[in-house]
């Protein structure tokens, strides 16, 4: 690991996760796997043993003022603002003395709205747990525009692949299956409240925008990309008087143009100080764009994940495939 990190020109490793829990978490478990508390604590220990933690403000100063960075460093971040951030993740980070950034979707805070991807997980859960009548299953197939009588696996795949432009389909499917989103929001409370966000800011953790309601950026217009971005960052900056303006793309940043970054990152008073993508440590058109890697897979040890991303970084540079192309 030391050899790989010493040959890493990016200096900073940028792991990200979403949630940590010892529970099954129905609204997430059909979307992606996540680590339990014991595994997460081990992750933190591995990172702290081998690297020095950084904040976003330190990275911004490094970019703007050429201030030095430690030879080996990491910046840890978490997406989507699940309530486990306040209840599990922040207490463990405080215990270990590790800073982190939390990227938030304002539409979901205070549990005012249920993210459509979480609805997808709950719909898949309902189909596996309950025995629905054939008439209900046929209606589901009709809504999904797949053949009636499709097997559970094909139906599950069609549900899983519902994308942001057709997110309303999840509401139709919920009604067919008798699922009550409002009741679930009240009982499960998937997301943090604004008060909890304020509490983690007061504790010294950093927050940033993650879009208003988590679209795929290559599926929305340029104007909507700008609206989703600033509409998630500006409320946080104004509400908590933040001295920085940071943003992380939801899903991925493929298809986002140079024009987008020029508008938000350049000028004497840029609208954003730092942007995070998910292109696995690749180098982008501006030093203000940093790319993170998924650190959430429970089947892979934290040490293996770090060695893997460092080796990948080294290999892509050797093959001259380390640059992100923007039109």
mmCIF file of C-alpha atoms in Angstrom:
data_model
loop_
_atom_site.group_PDB
_atom_site.id
_atom_site.type_symbol
_atom_site.label_atom_id
_atom_site.label_comp_id
_atom_site.label_asym_id
_atom_site.label_seq_id
_atom_site.Cartn_x
_atom_site.Cartn_y
_atom_site.Cartn_z
ATOM 1 C CA UNK A 1 0.000 0.000 0.000
ATOM 2 C CA UNK A 2 2.834 2.415 0.856
ATOM 3 C CA UNK A 3 4.543 1.810 -2.494
ATOM 4 C CA UNK A 4 1.303 2.324 -4.393
ATOM 5 C CA UNK A 5 0.472 5.503 -2.520
ATOM 6 C CA UNK A 6 3.980 6.900 -2.937
ATOM 7 C CA UNK A 7 3.559 6.540 -6.696
ATOM 8 C CA UNK A 8 0.084 8.116 -6.650
ATOM 9 C CA UNK A 9 0.316 11.591 -8.230
ATOM 10 C CA UNK A 10 -3.145 12.530 -6.931
ATOM 11 C CA UNK A 11 -1.891 12.236 -3.332
ATOM 12 C CA UNK A 12 -5.459 12.141 -1.993
ATOM 13 C CA UNK A 13 -7.576 8.987 -1.971
ATOM 14 C CA UNK A 14 -11.286 9.720 -2.084
ATOM 15 C CA UNK A 15 -13.483 6.915 -0.734
ATOM 16 C CA UNK A 16 -17.249 7.371 -0.527
ATOM 17 C CA UNK A 17 -20.142 5.442 0.990
ATOM 18 C CA UNK A 18 -23.858 5.921 1.623
ATOM 19 C CA UNK A 19 -25.000 4.081 4.701
ATOM 20 C CA UNK A 20 -23.717 1.953 7.590
ATOM 21 C CA UNK A 21 -26.054 -0.296 9.532
ATOM 22 C CA UNK A 22 -26.370 -3.627 11.310
ATOM 23 C CA UNK A 23 -29.996 -3.767 10.120
ATOM 24 C CA UNK A 24 -31.353 -4.936 6.756
ATOM 25 C CA UNK A 25 -32.767 -1.454 5.795
ATOM 26 C CA UNK A 26 -35.608 -2.364 3.362
ATOM 27 C CA UNK A 27 -35.386 0.900 1.394
ATOM 28 C CA UNK A 28 -31.735 0.241 0.510
ATOM 29 C CA UNK A 29 -31.092 -3.502 0.575
ATOM 30 C CA UNK A 30 -32.338 -4.116 -2.991
ATOM 31 C CA UNK A 31 -30.230 -1.287 -4.427
ATOM 32 C CA UNK A 32 -26.696 -2.008 -3.240
ATOM 33 C CA UNK A 33 -24.865 -3.787 -0.401
ATOM 34 C CA UNK A 34 -23.446 -1.844 2.529
ATOM 35 C CA UNK A 35 -21.225 -2.470 5.514
ATOM 36 C CA UNK A 36 -22.155 -3.132 9.112
ATOM 37 C CA UNK A 37 -20.783 -1.155 12.041
ATOM 38 C CA UNK A 38 -17.901 -3.525 12.775
ATOM 39 C CA UNK A 39 -16.710 -3.504 9.158
ATOM 40 C CA UNK A 40 -17.030 0.287 8.967
ATOM 41 C CA UNK A 41 -14.940 0.743 12.103
ATOM 42 C CA UNK A 42 -12.277 -1.474 10.566
ATOM 43 C CA UNK A 43 -12.374 0.707 7.421
ATOM 44 C CA UNK A 44 -11.739 3.788 9.504
ATOM 45 C CA UNK A 45 -8.857 2.134 11.319
ATOM 46 C CA UNK A 46 -7.201 1.101 8.043
ATOM 47 C CA UNK A 47 -7.573 4.590 6.581
ATOM 48 C CA UNK A 48 -6.305 6.323 9.730
ATOM 49 C CA UNK A 49 -3.322 3.968 10.021
ATOM 50 C CA UNK A 50 -2.119 4.540 6.474
ATOM 51 C CA UNK A 51 -3.294 8.053 5.572
ATOM 52 C CA UNK A 52 -3.908 11.466 7.061
ATOM 53 C CA UNK A 53 -7.496 12.738 6.895
ATOM 54 C CA UNK A 54 -8.275 15.925 4.985
ATOM 55 C CA UNK A 55 -11.230 18.300 4.919
ATOM 56 C CA UNK A 56 -12.718 19.941 1.844
ATOM 57 C CA UNK A 57 -11.480 23.311 3.052
ATOM 58 C CA UNK A 58 -7.909 22.000 3.176
ATOM 59 C CA UNK A 59 -8.233 20.742 -0.390
ATOM 60 C CA UNK A 60 -9.683 24.068 -1.543
ATOM 61 C CA UNK A 61 -6.763 25.948 0.035
ATOM 62 C CA UNK A 62 -4.339 23.549 -1.617
ATOM 63 C CA UNK A 63 -5.874 24.273 -5.032
ATOM 64 C CA UNK A 64 -6.278 28.021 -4.620
ATOM 65 C CA UNK A 65 -3.128 28.825 -2.665
ATOM 66 C CA UNK A 66 -0.811 25.928 -3.562
ATOM 67 C CA UNK A 67 -0.626 24.998 0.126
ATOM 68 C CA UNK A 68 1.100 21.639 0.666
ATOM 69 C CA UNK A 69 -0.741 18.399 1.309
ATOM 70 C CA UNK A 70 0.473 15.414 3.293
ATOM 71 C CA UNK A 71 2.243 12.770 1.250
ATOM 72 C CA UNK A 72 -0.474 10.272 2.044
ATOM 73 C CA UNK A 73 -3.979 11.604 2.693
ATOM 74 C CA UNK A 74 -7.660 10.768 2.285
ATOM 75 C CA UNK A 75 -10.953 12.625 2.192
ATOM 76 C CA UNK A 76 -13.954 10.538 3.211
ATOM 77 C CA UNK A 77 -17.493 11.361 2.039
ATOM 78 C CA UNK A 78 -21.049 10.032 2.288
ATOM 79 C CA UNK A 79 -23.971 10.570 -0.076
ATOM 80 C CA UNK A 80 -27.760 10.978 0.275
ATOM 81 C CA UNK A 81 -28.095 12.067 3.906
ATOM 82 C CA UNK A 82 -29.569 8.926 5.444
ATOM 83 C CA UNK A 83 -30.472 9.167 9.134
ATOM 84 C CA UNK A 84 -27.775 6.593 9.896
ATOM 85 C CA UNK A 85 -25.332 9.445 9.264
ATOM 86 C CA UNK A 86 -26.445 11.183 12.443
ATOM 87 C CA UNK A 87 -27.166 8.042 14.457
ATOM 88 C CA UNK A 88 -24.242 5.765 13.532
ATOM 89 C CA UNK A 89 -21.651 7.297 11.215
ATOM 90 C CA UNK A 90 -20.976 10.663 12.878
ATOM 91 C CA UNK A 91 -20.553 9.176 16.386
ATOM 92 C CA UNK A 92 -18.013 6.674 15.025
ATOM 93 C CA UNK A 93 -16.139 9.382 13.122
ATOM 94 C CA UNK A 94 -16.020 11.508 16.288
ATOM 95 C CA UNK A 95 -14.708 8.529 18.228
ATOM 96 C CA UNK A 96 -11.902 8.052 15.695
ATOM 97 C CA UNK A 97 -11.231 11.767 15.174
ATOM 98 C CA UNK A 98 -11.849 11.569 11.416
ATOM 99 C CA UNK A 99 -13.510 14.394 9.425
ATOM 100 C CA UNK A 100 -15.903 13.719 6.550
ATOM 101 C CA UNK A 101 -18.138 15.419 3.999
ATOM 102 C CA UNK A 102 -21.852 14.640 3.764
ATOM 103 C CA UNK A 103 -23.523 15.339 0.422
ATOM 104 C CA UNK A 104 -27.242 16.060 0.756
ATOM 105 C CA UNK A 105 -30.424 16.280 -1.317
ATOM 106 C CA UNK A 106 -32.602 19.076 0.126
ATOM 107 C CA UNK A 107 -35.814 17.524 -1.236
ATOM 108 C CA UNK A 108 -35.400 14.526 1.068
ATOM 109 C CA UNK A 109 -34.369 16.226 4.318
ATOM 110 C CA UNK A 110 -36.991 16.211 7.098
ATOM 111 C CA UNK A 111 -38.421 13.170 5.251
ATOM 112 C CA UNK A 112 -40.619 15.360 3.091
ATOM 113 C CA UNK A 113 -40.147 13.172 0.020
ATOM 114 C CA UNK A 114 -39.168 9.551 -0.577
ATOM 115 C CA UNK A 115 -36.367 9.180 -3.132
ATOM 116 C CA UNK A 116 -37.742 7.138 -6.056
ATOM 117 C CA UNK A 117 -34.820 4.690 -5.849
ATOM 118 C CA UNK A 118 -35.855 3.849 -2.292
ATOM 119 C CA UNK A 119 -39.371 3.226 -3.583
ATOM 120 C CA UNK A 120 -37.862 0.775 -6.065
ATOM 121 C CA UNK A 121 -36.230 -1.175 -3.236
ATOM 122 C CA UNK A 122 -39.475 -1.263 -1.269
ATOM 123 C CA UNK A 123 -41.463 -2.401 -4.318
ATOM 124 C CA UNK A 124 -39.017 -5.238 -4.954
ATOM 125 C CA UNK A 125 -39.208 -6.131 -1.266
ATOM 126 C CA UNK A 126 -43.004 -6.285 -1.389
ATOM 127 C CA UNK A 127 -42.975 -8.577 -4.419
ATOM 128 C CA UNK A 128 -40.623 -11.005 -2.684
ATOM 129 C CA UNK A 129 -42.418 -10.990 0.656
ATOM 130 C CA UNK A 130 -46.109 -10.934 -0.335
ATOM 131 C CA UNK A 131 -48.226 -13.218 -2.503
ATOM 132 C CA UNK A 132 -50.087 -10.884 -4.846
ATOM 133 C CA UNK A 133 -53.003 -11.932 -7.005
ATOM 134 C CA UNK A 134 -52.456 -12.441 -10.717
ATOM 135 C CA UNK A 135 -54.484 -9.356 -11.522
ATOM 136 C CA UNK A 136 -52.048 -7.192 -9.536
ATOM 137 C CA UNK A 137 -49.023 -8.803 -11.158
ATOM 138 C CA UNK A 138 -50.508 -8.252 -14.618
ATOM 139 C CA UNK A 139 -51.114 -4.592 -13.815
ATOM 140 C CA UNK A 140 -47.477 -4.285 -12.767
ATOM 141 C CA UNK A 141 -46.360 -5.782 -16.074
ATOM 142 C CA UNK A 142 -48.599 -3.350 -17.953
ATOM 143 C CA UNK A 143 -47.120 -0.350 -16.148
ATOM 144 C CA UNK A 144 -43.597 -1.631 -16.776
ATOM 145 C CA UNK A 145 -44.457 -2.378 -20.404
ATOM 146 C CA UNK A 146 -43.230 -5.958 -20.185
ATOM 147 C CA UNK A 147 -45.200 -9.108 -21.167
ATOM 148 C CA UNK A 148 -47.922 -10.230 -18.772
ATOM 149 C CA UNK A 149 -46.883 -13.337 -16.879
ATOM 150 C CA UNK A 150 -43.214 -12.303 -16.764
ATOM 151 C CA UNK A 151 -41.323 -14.176 -14.058
ATOM 152 C CA UNK A 152 -40.302 -12.478 -10.837
ATOM 153 C CA UNK A 153 -36.687 -12.024 -11.903
ATOM 154 C CA UNK A 154 -37.614 -10.231 -15.145
ATOM 155 C CA UNK A 155 -40.145 -8.089 -13.315
ATOM 156 C CA UNK A 156 -37.586 -7.246 -10.640
ATOM 157 C CA UNK A 157 -35.041 -6.222 -13.284
ATOM 158 C CA UNK A 158 -37.565 -3.967 -15.029
ATOM 159 C CA UNK A 159 -38.393 -2.294 -11.709
ATOM 160 C CA UNK A 160 -34.727 -1.911 -10.773
ATOM 161 C CA UNK A 161 -34.027 -0.203 -14.117
ATOM 162 C CA UNK A 162 -36.636 2.552 -13.720
ATOM 163 C CA UNK A 163 -34.789 5.823 -14.281
ATOM 164 C CA UNK A 164 -35.382 9.398 -13.150
ATOM 165 C CA UNK A 165 -37.401 10.590 -16.209
ATOM 166 C CA UNK A 166 -39.982 7.859 -15.475
ATOM 167 C CA UNK A 167 -39.810 7.955 -11.687
ATOM 168 C CA UNK A 168 -43.594 8.482 -11.415
ATOM 169 C CA UNK A 169 -43.986 4.829 -12.368
ATOM 170 C CA UNK A 170 -42.896 3.941 -8.845
ATOM 171 C CA UNK A 171 -45.994 5.685 -7.507
ATOM 172 C CA UNK A 172 -48.243 3.687 -9.846
ATOM 173 C CA UNK A 173 -46.593 0.446 -8.776
ATOM 174 C CA UNK A 174 -46.870 1.430 -5.116
ATOM 175 C CA UNK A 175 -50.622 1.926 -5.447
ATOM 176 C CA UNK A 176 -51.054 -1.455 -7.154
ATOM 177 C CA UNK A 177 -49.164 -3.156 -4.324
ATOM 178 C CA UNK A 178 -50.864 -1.190 -1.548
ATOM 179 C CA UNK A 179 -47.714 0.605 -0.412
ATOM 180 C CA UNK A 180 -48.069 3.903 1.466
ATOM 181 C CA UNK A 181 -45.032 6.136 0.948
ATOM 182 C CA UNK A 182 -46.156 8.795 3.416
ATOM 183 C CA UNK A 183 -46.655 6.216 6.145
ATOM 184 C CA UNK A 184 -43.237 4.759 5.431
ATOM 185 C CA UNK A 185 -41.576 8.172 5.654
ATOM 186 C CA UNK A 186 -43.134 8.681 9.077
ATOM 187 C CA UNK A 187 -42.321 5.234 10.448
ATOM 188 C CA UNK A 188 -38.872 4.545 8.946
ATOM 189 C CA UNK A 189 -37.559 8.152 8.731
ATOM 190 C CA UNK A 190 -34.961 7.262 6.057
ATOM 191 C CA UNK A 191 -33.315 10.686 5.955
ATOM 192 C CA UNK A 192 -31.844 13.167 8.386
ATOM 193 C CA UNK A 193 -33.714 16.256 9.518
ATOM 194 C CA UNK A 194 -32.468 19.788 8.937
ATOM 195 C CA UNK A 195 -31.810 19.992 12.687
ATOM 196 C CA UNK A 196 -29.590 16.912 12.527
ATOM 197 C CA UNK A 197 -27.686 18.451 9.621
ATOM 198 C CA UNK A 198 -27.165 21.574 11.698
ATOM 199 C CA UNK A 199 -25.868 19.448 14.537
ATOM 200 C CA UNK A 200 -23.239 17.694 12.414
ATOM 201 C CA UNK A 201 -22.120 21.070 10.999
ATOM 202 C CA UNK A 202 -21.691 22.391 14.545
ATOM 203 C CA UNK A 203 -19.586 19.327 15.318
ATOM 204 C CA UNK A 204 -17.181 20.395 12.583
ATOM 205 C CA UNK A 205 -18.210 18.102 9.734
ATOM 206 C CA UNK A 206 -18.652 19.478 6.228
ATOM 207 C CA UNK A 207 -21.729 19.306 3.988
ATOM 208 C CA UNK A 208 -22.344 19.810 0.302
ATOM 209 C CA UNK A 209 -25.017 19.579 -2.347
ATOM 210 C CA UNK A 210 -25.887 16.327 -4.102
ATOM 211 C CA UNK A 211 -28.604 17.729 -6.415
ATOM 212 C CA UNK A 212 -32.128 18.556 -5.302
ATOM 213 C CA UNK A 213 -33.705 15.120 -5.838
ATOM 214 C CA UNK A 214 -30.989 12.863 -7.291
ATOM 215 C CA UNK A 215 -31.435 12.768 -11.104
ATOM 216 C CA UNK A 216 -29.127 11.235 -13.684
ATOM 217 C CA UNK A 217 -27.367 14.286 -15.094
ATOM 218 C CA UNK A 218 -27.106 12.855 -18.608
ATOM 219 C CA UNK A 219 -30.913 12.544 -18.653
ATOM 220 C CA UNK A 220 -31.733 16.190 -17.857
ATOM 221 C CA UNK A 221 -31.179 19.428 -19.757
ATOM 222 C CA UNK A 222 -28.222 21.726 -19.226
ATOM 223 C CA UNK A 223 -30.485 24.277 -17.549
ATOM 224 C CA UNK A 224 -31.837 21.615 -15.203
ATOM 225 C CA UNK A 225 -28.296 20.477 -14.397
ATOM 226 C CA UNK A 226 -27.454 23.996 -13.233
ATOM 227 C CA UNK A 227 -30.734 24.258 -11.301
ATOM 228 C CA UNK A 228 -30.261 20.887 -9.585
ATOM 229 C CA UNK A 229 -26.692 21.752 -8.644
ATOM 230 C CA UNK A 230 -27.120 25.257 -7.269
ATOM 231 C CA UNK A 231 -30.522 24.326 -5.849
ATOM 232 C CA UNK A 232 -28.798 21.844 -3.560
ATOM 233 C CA UNK A 233 -25.683 23.852 -2.667
ATOM 234 C CA UNK A 234 -27.116 27.343 -2.124
ATOM 235 C CA UNK A 235 -29.693 26.396 0.581
ATOM 236 C CA UNK A 236 -26.954 24.711 2.607
ATOM 237 C CA UNK A 237 -24.521 27.618 2.270
ATOM 238 C CA UNK A 238 -27.151 30.186 3.223
ATOM 239 C CA UNK A 239 -28.783 28.221 6.033
ATOM 240 C CA UNK A 240 -25.531 27.292 7.788
ATOM 241 C CA UNK A 241 -23.350 30.214 6.665
ATOM 242 C CA UNK A 242 -20.808 27.870 5.120
ATOM 243 C CA UNK A 243 -17.425 29.305 4.050
ATOM 244 C CA UNK A 244 -17.208 26.797 1.172
ATOM 245 C CA UNK A 245 -19.438 25.659 -1.712
ATOM 246 C CA UNK A 246 -19.035 22.002 -2.644
ATOM 247 C CA UNK A 247 -21.018 19.528 -4.716
ATOM 248 C CA UNK A 248 -20.980 15.816 -5.561
ATOM 249 C CA UNK A 249 -22.777 14.414 -8.594
ATOM 250 C CA UNK A 250 -25.552 11.899 -7.958
ATOM 251 C CA UNK A 251 -25.006 8.585 -9.752
ATOM 252 C CA UNK A 252 -22.265 9.678 -12.175
ATOM 253 C CA UNK A 253 -21.081 12.722 -14.139
ATOM 254 C CA UNK A 254 -20.870 11.228 -17.648
ATOM 255 C CA UNK A 255 -22.165 13.554 -20.321
ATOM 256 C CA UNK A 256 -21.684 16.741 -18.285
ATOM 257 C CA UNK A 257 -20.127 19.386 -20.553
ATOM 258 C CA UNK A 258 -17.186 21.753 -20.252
ATOM 259 C CA UNK A 259 -19.743 24.556 -20.354
ATOM 260 C CA UNK A 260 -21.254 23.334 -17.083
ATOM 261 C CA UNK A 261 -17.922 23.405 -15.264
ATOM 262 C CA UNK A 262 -16.856 26.710 -16.816
ATOM 263 C CA UNK A 263 -20.046 28.341 -15.555
ATOM 264 C CA UNK A 264 -19.758 27.001 -12.016
ATOM 265 C CA UNK A 265 -16.017 26.821 -11.334
ATOM 266 C CA UNK A 266 -14.442 29.789 -13.115
ATOM 267 C CA UNK A 267 -14.419 33.569 -12.631
ATOM 268 C CA UNK A 268 -13.449 35.816 -9.757
ATOM 269 C CA UNK A 269 -16.403 34.618 -7.676
ATOM 270 C CA UNK A 270 -17.097 31.007 -8.727
ATOM 271 C CA UNK A 271 -20.416 29.465 -7.800
ATOM 272 C CA UNK A 272 -18.649 26.310 -6.566
ATOM 273 C CA UNK A 273 -15.274 25.763 -4.901
ATOM 274 C CA UNK A 274 -15.013 22.023 -5.424
ATOM 275 C CA UNK A 275 -16.861 19.300 -7.336
ATOM 276 C CA UNK A 276 -16.716 15.543 -6.770
ATOM 277 C CA UNK A 277 -17.414 12.918 -9.422
ATOM 278 C CA UNK A 278 -17.207 9.133 -9.354
ATOM 279 C CA UNK A 279 -14.668 8.359 -12.097
ATOM 280 C CA UNK A 280 -12.277 6.473 -9.811
ATOM 281 C CA UNK A 281 -9.479 8.991 -9.288
ATOM 282 C CA UNK A 282 -9.285 10.048 -12.941
ATOM 283 C CA UNK A 283 -8.009 13.520 -13.781
ATOM 284 C CA UNK A 284 -10.555 16.032 -15.061
ATOM 285 C CA UNK A 285 -10.382 19.346 -16.929
ATOM 286 C CA UNK A 286 -9.977 21.345 -13.722
ATOM 287 C CA UNK A 287 -8.106 20.650 -10.467
ATOM 288 C CA UNK A 288 -11.354 21.664 -8.745
ATOM 289 C CA UNK A 289 -12.964 18.421 -10.000
ATOM 290 C CA UNK A 290 -12.007 15.360 -7.963
ATOM 291 C CA UNK A 291 -13.167 11.817 -8.601
ATOM 292 C CA UNK A 292 -14.066 9.436 -5.790
ATOM 293 C CA UNK A 293 -14.262 5.628 -5.634
ATOM 294 C CA UNK A 294 -16.823 3.286 -4.082
ATOM 295 C CA UNK A 295 -15.676 2.165 -0.640
ATOM 296 C CA UNK A 296 -18.933 0.492 0.323
ATOM 297 C CA UNK A 297 -18.677 -3.079 -0.973
ATOM 298 C CA UNK A 298 -18.801 -5.408 2.056
ATOM 299 C CA UNK A 299 -17.329 -8.322 0.117
ATOM 300 C CA UNK A 300 -14.062 -6.397 -0.352
ATOM 301 C CA UNK A 301 -11.820 -5.509 2.564
ATOM 302 C CA UNK A 302 -10.924 -1.871 3.070
ATOM 303 C CA UNK A 303 -7.248 -2.659 2.518
ATOM 304 C CA UNK A 304 -8.018 -4.429 -0.762
ATOM 305 C CA UNK A 305 -10.254 -1.538 -1.883
ATOM 306 C CA UNK A 306 -7.534 1.027 -1.257
ATOM 307 C CA UNK A 307 -4.823 -1.075 -2.915
ATOM 308 C CA UNK A 308 -7.177 -1.664 -5.837
ATOM 309 C CA UNK A 309 -7.901 2.017 -6.475
ATOM 310 C CA UNK A 310 -4.228 2.938 -6.136
ATOM 311 C CA UNK A 311 -3.222 0.195 -8.578
ATOM 312 C CA UNK A 312 -6.001 1.283 -10.955
ATOM 313 C CA UNK A 313 -4.791 4.890 -10.756
ATOM 314 C CA UNK A 314 -1.245 3.830 -11.555
ATOM 315 C CA UNK A 315 -2.339 1.575 -14.421
ATOM 316 C CA UNK A 316 -4.595 4.154 -16.109
ATOM 317 C CA UNK A 317 -1.730 6.643 -16.088
ATOM 318 C CA UNK A 318 0.641 4.094 -17.584
ATOM 319 C CA UNK A 319 -1.910 3.424 -20.342
ATOM 320 C CA UNK A 320 -2.697 7.139 -20.741
ATOM 321 C CA UNK A 321 -6.357 6.494 -19.880
ATOM 322 C CA UNK A 322 -6.452 8.636 -16.770
ATOM 323 C CA UNK A 323 -8.136 11.703 -18.275
ATOM 324 C CA UNK A 324 -11.866 12.462 -18.317
ATOM 325 C CA UNK A 325 -13.002 13.730 -21.711
ATOM 326 C CA UNK A 326 -15.479 16.620 -21.766
ATOM 327 C CA UNK A 327 -17.256 18.035 -24.841
#
